[in-house]
Every structure is written in structure tokens, then in C-alpha cells.
Amino acid sequence: MKHIAYFGGTFDPVHSAHLSIARRLTEIFSFDRFCFLPAFHAPHKPDQVPTSALHRYAMLCLATAGDARLFVSSHEIDQREKRYTINTIPELCAQHPDDRIYFIIGADSWADIKTWRQWEDLLLTTDMIVVSRPGVELHTDHVTDEIRERVVDLRGETAFRLPAEPSQTSLYFTDAVRSPVSATQIRADLTDGVLDEPDHLPQEVANYIKKYELYT
Ligand code: ATP
């Protein structure tokens, strides 16, 4: 059985915090495969019209091209419509019937989790890893006791052996990455022309943004 991570998000654009999360979590949890899963359109950010899914996908491919452990899944964008995680997870599990799937989110997404479709079902049926984010408190006050009991708090830990045959799913909390970088800030800086060569973007992604005149 392989342990496969899926990291959902808009990745508009992919930045250094996303890549640090992918690399650190792959080390800590010994994932066999780590896949970025760009959304066609983020369902819980209805006001935001993201950059074309193809541009976001291309930037992820450029950012991960040099790392054999990191992959980009076109699963959601291929369907060319809003997708909900509660529907996507069973589809991914069906693609990997002998493996175990882990879904990665940041602390801000965890704070908003009750806005996600069928959030209770999702949290009771999915192995998730929640990554700390500066300025966002990682707590469990907003979820039910049944969900709270699934939390495995790994903050402070630098290695963890995922159980091979767990009887139920878990919600792992980790503070292995503490980066304040945000795509919203990067987009604003690019639009304002504040960042000509942004620090928080891989060079290939910065070049791509310039070439295709994104965020101008
Ligand atoms: P935005 O600023 O537009 O919300 P973002 O930087 O959060 O964008 P997303 O593509 O929305 O980027 O993020 C995908 C996932 O990565 C989300 O679950 C988000 O919580 C997580 N994430 C993004 N940046 C960080 C960070 N600095 N630390 C921890 N998690 C993060």
C-alpha cells in the first residue's frame, strides 16, 4: 500500500510556501507520491475569479519539474467545472484502490472548513493533514466532538510513521512549515509592480508570469 498526498488549492500562483509544504510533508510522512491538485474554480472562494486553470496548471508543472517526488494532477481541471472535495476524494480513492489518500490543507482552510460542502462527512471519512499558517490559530473549537477525537496533534514533531492499516481516518496537525507567504499578496505586489522579481516564486514561475503578462 502506498501513501499518496493530494494538496488542493487554486495555486494562483504556486509559491514557496506551497512548495515547502510539499517537500517537508513528503519527508515527515514518507509519502510515496505528493500531488498538487489545482481546482478548476475554488468552490469556497466564490468572489474570486482565478487565473485560467491552464496557466495555473502550467505554473505548477514548471515549479515541480525538477523534483521527482512532486506531481501535478489534472483531475479537477479536466472536468472544467466547480468540483467539491467531498466528491473528488472518492474519485481519487477509486483511482488508487490499493493505496491510502491524504488530503492536505492550510490552517486558513481548516478555519473555514464549515463552509465546505458536507464538511462533517468529509472530515469523518478523509485522512487530512492541516498545516499551520502564521496569523491563523490552529484550534478545534468549531468542529464536533466526534471530529475533534480524530485529531492527531503532531506540532513539534519532525517525523511520523503513518499507520499501515488504521481502523479509522485521522486529522493530522503539523507546524512543520511556518511561512507567511500568500498568493493574494503576491498577486497584489505583481499588479502594483512592487515585486519585479518576486522572492517567493520559483524563477521558472516568475519568468512564466512575465512572459504571459499575468497579474498585470
Ligand atoms: P490566497 O492568498 O489567494 O488565499 P493561498 O496562498 O492561500 O492563496 P491557495 O492556492 O489558496 O494559496 O492555497 C492552497 C492551500 O495551501 C490552502 O489549503 C492554503 O491554506 C494552503 N496554504 C497556502 N499558503 C500557505 C502558507 N503560507 N502556510 C500554510 N498553508 C498555506
XYZ file of C-alpha atoms and ligand atoms in Angstrom:
247
model
C 0.000 0.000 0.000
C 1.316 3.426 -0.977
C 0.657 6.672 0.919
C -0.329 9.379 -1.570
C -0.828 13.052 -0.691
C -3.127 15.400 -2.598
C -2.759 19.135 -1.959
C -5.833 21.002 -3.156
C -5.974 24.714 -3.878
C -6.182 27.398 -6.515
C -2.394 27.890 -6.728
C -2.858 31.312 -8.298
C 0.138 31.291 -8.480
C 2.005 28.407 -6.810
C 4.519 29.914 -4.355
C 7.345 28.992 -1.999
C 5.047 28.074 0.927
C 3.148 25.550 -1.235
C 6.447 24.003 -2.335
C 7.859 23.937 1.221
C 4.691 22.168 2.377
C 5.053 19.579 -0.397
C 8.721 18.890 0.342
C 8.558 18.931 4.169
C 5.422 16.807 4.386
C 6.865 14.288 1.935
C 9.879 13.958 4.267
C 7.946 13.864 7.539
C 5.237 11.418 6.447
C 7.368 9.497 3.920
C 4.764 9.909 1.193
C 5.321 7.734 -1.853
C 3.846 10.448 -4.042
C 2.805 14.080 -3.469
C 0.333 15.551 -5.966
C -0.773 19.137 -6.319
C -4.479 19.185 -7.192
C -5.380 22.561 -8.720
C -9.078 23.420 -8.583
C -10.875 24.451 -11.758
C -12.517 27.121 -9.616
C -12.237 27.205 -5.816
C -15.788 26.493 -4.584
C -15.320 28.215 -1.231
C -13.904 31.423 -2.771
C -16.927 32.414 -4.896
C -15.945 36.102 -5.217
C -12.559 35.346 -6.674
C -12.209 34.639 -10.394
C -8.927 32.741 -10.676
C -6.427 32.893 -13.497
C -7.123 30.316 -16.243
C -6.755 26.775 -14.902
C -4.319 26.003 -17.734
C -1.968 28.816 -16.680
C -2.159 27.686 -13.033
C -1.514 24.078 -14.089
C 1.430 25.121 -16.267
C 2.990 27.107 -13.401
C 2.674 24.084 -11.080
C 4.341 21.849 -13.679
C 7.229 24.310 -14.061
C 7.629 24.614 -10.271
C 7.748 20.839 -9.736
C 9.584 19.729 -12.894
C 12.917 19.286 -11.118
C 11.597 17.240 -8.176
C 10.892 13.560 -8.901
C 8.628 13.222 -5.834
C 6.237 16.024 -6.783
C 3.409 15.644 -9.324
C 0.526 17.753 -10.603
C -2.895 16.189 -11.061
C -5.242 17.497 -13.765
C -8.136 15.541 -12.213
C -10.241 18.546 -11.183
C -9.402 20.948 -14.016
C -10.105 18.254 -16.652
C -13.723 18.281 -15.538
C -13.983 22.004 -16.393
C -16.499 22.812 -13.688
C -16.569 23.548 -9.970
C -15.675 20.443 -8.017
C -16.228 19.762 -4.346
C -13.649 17.896 -2.281
C -16.328 15.555 -0.891
C -16.865 14.317 -4.471
C -13.243 14.391 -5.592
C -11.837 12.251 -2.754
C -13.828 9.085 -3.619
C -12.808 9.522 -7.279
C -9.135 9.696 -6.280
C -9.549 6.677 -3.979
C -11.128 4.753 -6.866
C -8.060 5.542 -8.996
C -5.808 4.125 -6.247
C -7.797 1.200 -4.792
C -4.777 -0.342 -3.022
C -3.370 2.907 -1.645
C -4.228 5.404 1.084
C -5.013 9.023 0.155
C -4.240 12.038 2.362
C -5.692 15.475 1.644
C -3.585 18.500 2.627
C -4.952 21.910 3.645
C -3.577 25.020 5.346
C -4.789 26.383 8.688
C -6.890 29.088 6.985
C -8.787 26.429 5.045
C -9.239 24.468 8.297
C -10.650 27.610 9.973
C -13.195 27.892 7.108
C -13.900 24.169 6.839
C -17.540 24.532 7.860
C -18.171 26.418 4.588
C -17.102 23.302 2.622
C -19.818 21.092 1.175
C -20.691 18.191 3.532
C -17.791 19.177 5.771
C -18.671 16.765 8.569
C -18.821 13.782 6.201
C -15.563 14.916 4.620
C -13.737 15.169 7.956
C -15.055 11.822 9.174
C -14.119 9.900 6.037
C -10.854 11.500 4.856
C -7.317 11.396 6.196
C -6.299 15.057 6.244
C -3.166 16.954 7.160
C -3.618 20.520 8.362
C -0.547 22.778 8.106
C -0.088 25.770 10.421
C -0.075 29.249 8.904
C 1.269 32.372 10.668
C -1.546 34.585 11.919
C -4.110 31.765 11.904
C -4.740 29.945 15.177
C -4.985 26.190 14.713
C -7.787 25.071 17.030
C -10.740 22.687 17.060
C -13.425 24.844 18.732
C -15.510 24.975 15.551
C -15.833 21.228 14.914
C -17.846 18.498 16.622
C -16.532 16.223 19.411
C -16.612 13.277 17.012
C -14.303 15.122 14.622
C -12.118 16.531 17.418
C -11.387 12.960 18.544
C -9.840 12.259 15.121
C -7.152 14.944 15.577
C -3.569 13.725 15.935
C -1.538 16.756 17.015
C 1.953 16.443 15.545
C 3.030 20.020 16.184
C 6.678 19.926 17.265
C 7.254 16.518 15.614
C 9.663 16.171 12.698
C 8.891 12.583 11.674
C 5.813 10.381 11.825
C 5.115 6.847 10.643
C 1.642 6.749 9.102
C -0.304 3.684 10.318
C -0.422 0.908 7.710
C -3.936 -0.408 8.458
C -5.750 2.256 10.523
C -9.270 1.449 11.727
C -10.476 4.990 11.008
C -9.318 8.199 9.324
C -7.312 10.875 11.174
C -6.786 14.634 11.032
C -3.101 15.340 11.488
C -1.995 18.820 12.616
C 1.567 19.854 11.781
C 3.620 23.032 12.200
C 6.482 21.717 10.081
C 6.134 24.722 7.756
C 5.650 28.255 9.091
C 5.598 30.557 6.110
C 3.636 33.807 5.841
C 3.710 33.780 2.017
C 0.297 34.183 0.369
C -0.835 34.123 -3.253
C -3.138 37.089 -2.612
C -0.162 39.206 -1.509
C 1.972 38.042 -4.441
C -0.795 38.918 -6.926
C -1.254 42.346 -5.330
C 2.509 43.005 -5.416
C 2.752 41.935 -9.057
C -0.229 44.078 -10.027
C 1.271 47.062 -8.192
C 4.658 46.409 -9.778
C 6.197 46.217 -6.281
C 7.861 42.880 -6.980
C 9.701 42.801 -10.269
C 11.452 39.526 -9.463
C 9.414 38.159 -6.580
C 11.295 36.339 -3.810
C 8.544 33.900 -3.102
C 8.171 32.459 -6.591
C 10.379 29.857 -8.290
C 12.348 31.544 -11.087
C 10.560 29.496 -13.789
C 7.189 30.648 -12.457
C 8.319 34.291 -12.256
C 9.526 34.051 -15.883
C 6.227 32.475 -16.981
C 4.182 35.203 -15.250
C 6.237 37.860 -17.016
C 6.084 36.162 -20.432
C 2.307 35.693 -20.382
C 1.692 39.036 -18.627
C -0.330 37.509 -15.794
C -1.473 39.628 -12.808
C -0.769 42.905 -14.610
P -4.732 33.108 -1.247
O -3.764 34.034 -0.540
O -5.251 33.646 -2.542
O -5.793 32.562 -0.332
P -3.006 30.904 -0.886
O -1.625 31.453 -0.771
O -3.723 30.540 0.385
O -3.889 31.895 -1.725
P -4.142 28.663 -2.209
O -3.911 28.173 -3.571
O -5.480 29.197 -1.898
O -2.983 29.726 -1.885
O -3.710 27.592 -1.154
C -3.823 26.207 -1.351
C -3.691 25.582 0.010
O -2.422 25.951 0.555
C -4.756 26.064 1.009
O -5.188 24.949 1.775
C -3.981 27.050 1.883
O -4.497 27.051 3.194
C -2.576 26.467 1.854
N -1.555 27.498 2.048
C -1.226 28.481 1.196
N -0.237 29.241 1.696
C 0.070 28.714 2.899
C 1.007 29.054 3.926
N 1.806 30.120 3.803
N 1.057 28.268 5.039
C 0.223 27.200 5.159
N -0.689 26.829 4.240
C -0.780 27.577 3.126
